[in-house]
PDB file of C-alpha atoms in Angstrom:
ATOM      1  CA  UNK W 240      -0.430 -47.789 -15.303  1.00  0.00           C
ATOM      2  CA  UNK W 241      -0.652 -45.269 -12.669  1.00  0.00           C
ATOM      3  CA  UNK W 242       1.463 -47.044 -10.156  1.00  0.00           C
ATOM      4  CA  UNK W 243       4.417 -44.799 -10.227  1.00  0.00           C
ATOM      5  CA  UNK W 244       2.273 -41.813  -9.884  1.00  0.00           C
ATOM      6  CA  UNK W 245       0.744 -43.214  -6.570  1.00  0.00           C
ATOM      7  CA  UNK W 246       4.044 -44.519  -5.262  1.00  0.00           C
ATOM      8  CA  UNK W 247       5.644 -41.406  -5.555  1.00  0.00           C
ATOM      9  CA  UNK W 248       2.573 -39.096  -3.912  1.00  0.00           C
ATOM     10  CA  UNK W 249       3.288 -41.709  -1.074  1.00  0.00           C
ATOM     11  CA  UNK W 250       6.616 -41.195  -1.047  1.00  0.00           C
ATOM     12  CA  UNK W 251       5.987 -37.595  -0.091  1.00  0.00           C
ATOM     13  CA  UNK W 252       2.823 -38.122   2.050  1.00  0.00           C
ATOM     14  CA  UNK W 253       5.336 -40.323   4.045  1.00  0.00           C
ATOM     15  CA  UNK W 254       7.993 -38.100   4.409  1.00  0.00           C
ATOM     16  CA  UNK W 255       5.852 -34.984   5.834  1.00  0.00           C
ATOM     17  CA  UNK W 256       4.131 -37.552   8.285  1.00  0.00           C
ATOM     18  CA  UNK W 257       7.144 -38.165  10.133  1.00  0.00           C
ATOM     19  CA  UNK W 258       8.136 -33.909  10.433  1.00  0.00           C
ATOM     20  CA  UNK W 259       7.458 -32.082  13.749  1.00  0.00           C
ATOM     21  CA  UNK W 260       3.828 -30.382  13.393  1.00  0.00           C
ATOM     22  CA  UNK W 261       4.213 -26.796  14.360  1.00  0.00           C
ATOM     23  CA  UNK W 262       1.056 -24.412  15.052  1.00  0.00           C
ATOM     24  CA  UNK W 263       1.505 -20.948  15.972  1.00  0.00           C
ATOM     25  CA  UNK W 264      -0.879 -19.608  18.440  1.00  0.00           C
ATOM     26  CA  UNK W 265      -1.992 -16.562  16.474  1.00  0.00           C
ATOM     27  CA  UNK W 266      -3.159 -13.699  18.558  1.00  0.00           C
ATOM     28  CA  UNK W 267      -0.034 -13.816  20.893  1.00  0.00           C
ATOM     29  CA  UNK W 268       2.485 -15.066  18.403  1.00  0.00           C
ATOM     30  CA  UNK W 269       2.856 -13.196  15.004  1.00  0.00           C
ATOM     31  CA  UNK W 270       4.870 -14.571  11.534  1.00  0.00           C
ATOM     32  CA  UNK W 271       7.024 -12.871  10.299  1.00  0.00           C
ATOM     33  CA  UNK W 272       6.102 -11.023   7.170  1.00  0.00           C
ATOM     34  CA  UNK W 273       8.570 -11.724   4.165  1.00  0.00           C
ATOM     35  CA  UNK W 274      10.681  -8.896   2.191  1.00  0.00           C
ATOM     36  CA  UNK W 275       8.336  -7.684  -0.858  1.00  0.00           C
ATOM     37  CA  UNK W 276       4.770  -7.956   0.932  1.00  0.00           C
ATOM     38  CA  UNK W 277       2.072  -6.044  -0.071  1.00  0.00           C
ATOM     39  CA  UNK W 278      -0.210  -5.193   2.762  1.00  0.00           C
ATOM     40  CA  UNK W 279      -3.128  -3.214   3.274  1.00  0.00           C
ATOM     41  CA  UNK W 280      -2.452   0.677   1.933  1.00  0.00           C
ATOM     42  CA  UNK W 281      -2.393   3.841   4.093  1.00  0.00           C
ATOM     43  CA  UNK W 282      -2.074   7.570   3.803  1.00  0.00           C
ATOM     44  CA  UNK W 283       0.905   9.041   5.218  1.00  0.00           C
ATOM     45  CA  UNK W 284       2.115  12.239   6.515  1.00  0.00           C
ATOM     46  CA  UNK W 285       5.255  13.745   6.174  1.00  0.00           C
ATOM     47  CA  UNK W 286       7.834  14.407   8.958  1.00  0.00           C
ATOM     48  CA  UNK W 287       6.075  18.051   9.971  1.00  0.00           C
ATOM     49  CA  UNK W 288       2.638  16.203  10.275  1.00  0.00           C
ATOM     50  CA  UNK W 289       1.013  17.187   6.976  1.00  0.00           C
ATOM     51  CA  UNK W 290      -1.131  15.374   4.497  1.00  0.00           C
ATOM     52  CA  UNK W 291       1.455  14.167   1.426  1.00  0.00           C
ATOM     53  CA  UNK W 292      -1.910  13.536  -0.756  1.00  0.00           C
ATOM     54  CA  UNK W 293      -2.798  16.460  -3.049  1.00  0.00           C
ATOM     55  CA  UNK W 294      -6.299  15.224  -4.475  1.00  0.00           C
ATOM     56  CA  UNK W 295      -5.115  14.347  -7.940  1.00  0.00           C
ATOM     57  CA  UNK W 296      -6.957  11.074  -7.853  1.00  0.00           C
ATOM     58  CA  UNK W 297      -4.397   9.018 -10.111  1.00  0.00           C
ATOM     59  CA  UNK W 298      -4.870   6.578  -7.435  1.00  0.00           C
ATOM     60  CA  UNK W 299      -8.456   5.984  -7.688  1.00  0.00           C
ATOM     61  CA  UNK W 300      -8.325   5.752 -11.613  1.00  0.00           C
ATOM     62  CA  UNK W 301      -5.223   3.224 -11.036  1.00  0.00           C
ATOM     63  CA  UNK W 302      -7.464   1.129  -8.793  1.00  0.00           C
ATOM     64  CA  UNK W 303      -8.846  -2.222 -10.425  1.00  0.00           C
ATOM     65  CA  UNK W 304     -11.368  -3.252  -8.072  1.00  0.00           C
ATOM     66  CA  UNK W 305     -12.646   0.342  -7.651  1.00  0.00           C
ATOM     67  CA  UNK W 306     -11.654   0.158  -3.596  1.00  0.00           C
ATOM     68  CA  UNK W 307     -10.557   3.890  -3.588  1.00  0.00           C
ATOM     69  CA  UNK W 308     -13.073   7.398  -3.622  1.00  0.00           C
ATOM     70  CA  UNK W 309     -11.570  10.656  -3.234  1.00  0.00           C
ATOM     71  CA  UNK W 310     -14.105  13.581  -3.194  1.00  0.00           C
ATOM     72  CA  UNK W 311     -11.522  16.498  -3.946  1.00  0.00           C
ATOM     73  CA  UNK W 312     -12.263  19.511  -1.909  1.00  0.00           C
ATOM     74  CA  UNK W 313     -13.948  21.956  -4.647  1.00  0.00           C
ATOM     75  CA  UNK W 314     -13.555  25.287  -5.747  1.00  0.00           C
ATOM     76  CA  UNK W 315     -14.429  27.068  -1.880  1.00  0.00           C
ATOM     77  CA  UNK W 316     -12.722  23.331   0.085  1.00  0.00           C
ATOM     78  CA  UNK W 317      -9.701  23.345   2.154  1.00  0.00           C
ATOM     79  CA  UNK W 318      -6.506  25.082   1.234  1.00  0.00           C
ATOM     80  CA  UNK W 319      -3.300  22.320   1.848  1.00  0.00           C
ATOM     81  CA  UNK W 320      -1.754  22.655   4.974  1.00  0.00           C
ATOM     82  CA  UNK W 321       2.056  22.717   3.173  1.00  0.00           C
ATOM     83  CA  UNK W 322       3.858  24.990   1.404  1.00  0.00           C
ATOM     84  CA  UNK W 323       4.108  23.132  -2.177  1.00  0.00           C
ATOM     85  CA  UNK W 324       0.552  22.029  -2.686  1.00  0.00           C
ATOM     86  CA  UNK W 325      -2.245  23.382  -3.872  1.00  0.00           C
ATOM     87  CA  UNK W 326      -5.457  20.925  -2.485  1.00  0.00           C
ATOM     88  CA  UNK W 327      -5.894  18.030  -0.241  1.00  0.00           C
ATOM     89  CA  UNK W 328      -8.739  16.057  -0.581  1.00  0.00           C
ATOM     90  CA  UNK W 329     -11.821  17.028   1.150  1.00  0.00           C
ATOM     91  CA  UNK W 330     -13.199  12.852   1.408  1.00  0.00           C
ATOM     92  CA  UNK W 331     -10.681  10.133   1.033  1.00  0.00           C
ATOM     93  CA  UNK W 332     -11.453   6.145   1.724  1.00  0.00           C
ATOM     94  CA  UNK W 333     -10.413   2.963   0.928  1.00  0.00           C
ATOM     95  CA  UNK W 334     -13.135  -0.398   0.670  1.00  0.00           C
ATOM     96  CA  UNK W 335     -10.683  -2.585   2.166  1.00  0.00           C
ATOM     97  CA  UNK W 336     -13.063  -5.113   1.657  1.00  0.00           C
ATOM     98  CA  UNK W 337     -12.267  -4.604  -2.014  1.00  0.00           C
ATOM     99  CA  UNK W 338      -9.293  -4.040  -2.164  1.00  0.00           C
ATOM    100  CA  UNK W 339      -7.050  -6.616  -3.309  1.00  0.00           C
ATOM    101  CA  UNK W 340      -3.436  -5.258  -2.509  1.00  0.00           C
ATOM    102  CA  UNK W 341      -1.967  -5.323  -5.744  1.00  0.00           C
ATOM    103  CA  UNK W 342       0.230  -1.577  -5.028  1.00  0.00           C
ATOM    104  CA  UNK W 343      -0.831   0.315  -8.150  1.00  0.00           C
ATOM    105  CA  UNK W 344      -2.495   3.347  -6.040  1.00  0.00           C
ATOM    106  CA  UNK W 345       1.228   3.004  -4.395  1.00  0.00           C
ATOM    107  CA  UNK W 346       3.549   2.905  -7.565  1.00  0.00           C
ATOM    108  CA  UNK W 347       1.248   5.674  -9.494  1.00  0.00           C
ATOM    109  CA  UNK W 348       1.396   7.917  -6.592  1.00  0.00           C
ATOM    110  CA  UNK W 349       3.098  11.125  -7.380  1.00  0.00           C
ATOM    111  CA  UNK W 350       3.436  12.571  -3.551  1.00  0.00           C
ATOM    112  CA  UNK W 351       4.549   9.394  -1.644  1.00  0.00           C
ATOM    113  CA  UNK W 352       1.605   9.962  -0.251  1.00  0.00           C
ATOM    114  CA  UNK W 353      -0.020   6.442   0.314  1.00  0.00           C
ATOM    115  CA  UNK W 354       2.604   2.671   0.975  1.00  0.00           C
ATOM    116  CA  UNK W 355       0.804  -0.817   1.343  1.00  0.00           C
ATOM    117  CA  UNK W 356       2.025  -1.713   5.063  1.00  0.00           C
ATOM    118  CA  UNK W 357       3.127  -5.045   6.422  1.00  0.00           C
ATOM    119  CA  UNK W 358      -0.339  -5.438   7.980  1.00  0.00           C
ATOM    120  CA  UNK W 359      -2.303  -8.623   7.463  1.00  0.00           C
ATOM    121  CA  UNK W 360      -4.769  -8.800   9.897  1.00  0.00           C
ATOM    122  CA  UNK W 361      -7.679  -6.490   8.799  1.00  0.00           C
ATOM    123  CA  UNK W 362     -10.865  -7.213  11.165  1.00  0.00           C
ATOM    124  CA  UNK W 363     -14.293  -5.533  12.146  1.00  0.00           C
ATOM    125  CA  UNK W 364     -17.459  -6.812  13.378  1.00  0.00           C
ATOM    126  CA  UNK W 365     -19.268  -5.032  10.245  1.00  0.00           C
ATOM    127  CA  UNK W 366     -18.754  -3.816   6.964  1.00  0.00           C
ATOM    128  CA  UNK W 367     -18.754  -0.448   7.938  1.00  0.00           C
ATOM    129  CA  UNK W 368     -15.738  -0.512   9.872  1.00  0.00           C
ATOM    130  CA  UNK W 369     -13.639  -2.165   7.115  1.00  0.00           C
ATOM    131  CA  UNK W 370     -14.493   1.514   4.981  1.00  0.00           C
ATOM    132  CA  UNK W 371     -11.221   3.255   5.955  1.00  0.00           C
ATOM    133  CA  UNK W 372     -11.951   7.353   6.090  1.00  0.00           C
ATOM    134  CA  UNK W 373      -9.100   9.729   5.823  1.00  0.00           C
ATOM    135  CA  UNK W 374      -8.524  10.021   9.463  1.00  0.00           C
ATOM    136  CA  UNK W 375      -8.099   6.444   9.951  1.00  0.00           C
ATOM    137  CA  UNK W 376      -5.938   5.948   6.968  1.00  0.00           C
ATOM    138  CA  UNK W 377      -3.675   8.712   8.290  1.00  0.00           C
ATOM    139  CA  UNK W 378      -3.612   7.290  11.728  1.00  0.00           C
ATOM    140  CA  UNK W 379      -2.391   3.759  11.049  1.00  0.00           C
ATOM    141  CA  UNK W 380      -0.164   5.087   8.381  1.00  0.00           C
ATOM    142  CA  UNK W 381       1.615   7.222  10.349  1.00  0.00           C
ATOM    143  CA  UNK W 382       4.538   9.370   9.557  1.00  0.00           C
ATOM    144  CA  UNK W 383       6.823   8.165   6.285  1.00  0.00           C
ATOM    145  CA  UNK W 384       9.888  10.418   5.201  1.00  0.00           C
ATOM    146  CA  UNK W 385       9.765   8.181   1.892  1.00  0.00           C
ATOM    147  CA  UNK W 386      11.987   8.170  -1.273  1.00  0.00           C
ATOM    148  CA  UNK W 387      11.491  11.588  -2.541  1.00  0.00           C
ATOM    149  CA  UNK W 388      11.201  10.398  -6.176  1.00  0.00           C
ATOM    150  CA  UNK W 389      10.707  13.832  -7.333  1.00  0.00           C
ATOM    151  CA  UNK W 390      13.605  15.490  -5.617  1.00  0.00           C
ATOM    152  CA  UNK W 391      15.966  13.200  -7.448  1.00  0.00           C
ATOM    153  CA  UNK W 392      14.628  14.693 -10.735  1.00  0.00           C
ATOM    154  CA  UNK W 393      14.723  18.457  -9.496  1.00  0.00           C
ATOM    155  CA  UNK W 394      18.222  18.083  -8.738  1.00  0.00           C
ATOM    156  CA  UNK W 395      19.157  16.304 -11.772  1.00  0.00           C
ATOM    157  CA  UNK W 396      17.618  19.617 -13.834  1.00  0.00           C
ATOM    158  CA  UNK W 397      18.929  22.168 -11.826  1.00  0.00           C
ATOM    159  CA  UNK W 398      22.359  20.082 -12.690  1.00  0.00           C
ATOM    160  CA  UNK W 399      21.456  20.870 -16.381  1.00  0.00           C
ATOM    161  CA  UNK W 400      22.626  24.230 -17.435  1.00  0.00           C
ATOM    162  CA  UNK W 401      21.182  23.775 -21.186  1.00  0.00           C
ATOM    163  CA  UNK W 402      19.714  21.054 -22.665  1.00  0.00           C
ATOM    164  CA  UNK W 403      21.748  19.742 -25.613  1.00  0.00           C
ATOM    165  CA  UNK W 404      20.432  20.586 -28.494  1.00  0.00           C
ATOM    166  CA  UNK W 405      20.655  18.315 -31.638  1.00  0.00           C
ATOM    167  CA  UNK W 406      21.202  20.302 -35.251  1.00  0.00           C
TER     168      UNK W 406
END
């Protein structure tokens, strides 16, 4: 009755019996990661060294597990350090060990200011050192020029003399 069913998981328990076994030795080599992969996230900064992230938290509401707390900087906090925005946040960190890398806090990210990077090897001899602070976010994200999804828009406005208007 089940006879075909076993001959055929056979069939390919056979075939992969005969194929060369690979093993990569980890720490020295690396895979390559694919096109599309969602890594761990980052903060970035821009190309003159500032913080992109303006404190207005959409990421942390976007956040299903919860793995994101920004503490914005208050009435008296820190003025930005650029030109076009008015905070930055005082606190920012990411649980990595709750975070599940699914690129919301990415997509809903007005500024550009945070990208899920090809990294897949997140370690620490605690839990404490898997809580990413600001600093440490910043310094393995790096510098990212990014899209500019909002400079697309501008232009497209200021391209607009009037709107049409329907009667």
């Amino acid at each position: 009755m089940y006879l075909p069913a076993v001959i055929g998981g056979l069939k390919i328990t056979i075939k992969h019996f005969f194929k060369k076994k690979v093993t990569m030795q980890y720490p020295e080599e690396k895979w390559v990661v694919p096109e599309g992969y969602r890594g761990a996230p980052y903060l970035v900064k821009d190309q003159e060294g500032a913080t992109k992230c303006v404190s207005c938290q959409l990421c942390e509401f976007v956040c299903p597990p919860k793995a994101i707390k920004i503490i914005p900087p208050g009435p008296a906090g820190q003025m930005a350090d650029r030109t076009n925005a008015e905070k930055m946040p005082k606190e920012f960190e990411i649980n990595m060990l709750r975070c599940i890398f699914c690129g919301f806090c990415q997509e809903v990210c007005p500024e550009e200011a945070i990208f899920l990077e090809k990294d897949y090897s997140l370690t620490g001899t605690s839990r404490a050192e898997l809580i990413y602070n600001k600093e440490k976010l910043l310094a393995l994200g790096g510098t990212h020029a990014g899209i500019q999804k909002w400079k697309h828009k501008a232009e497209e406005a200021k391209e607009q003399e009037t709107f049409p208007v329907k009667v």
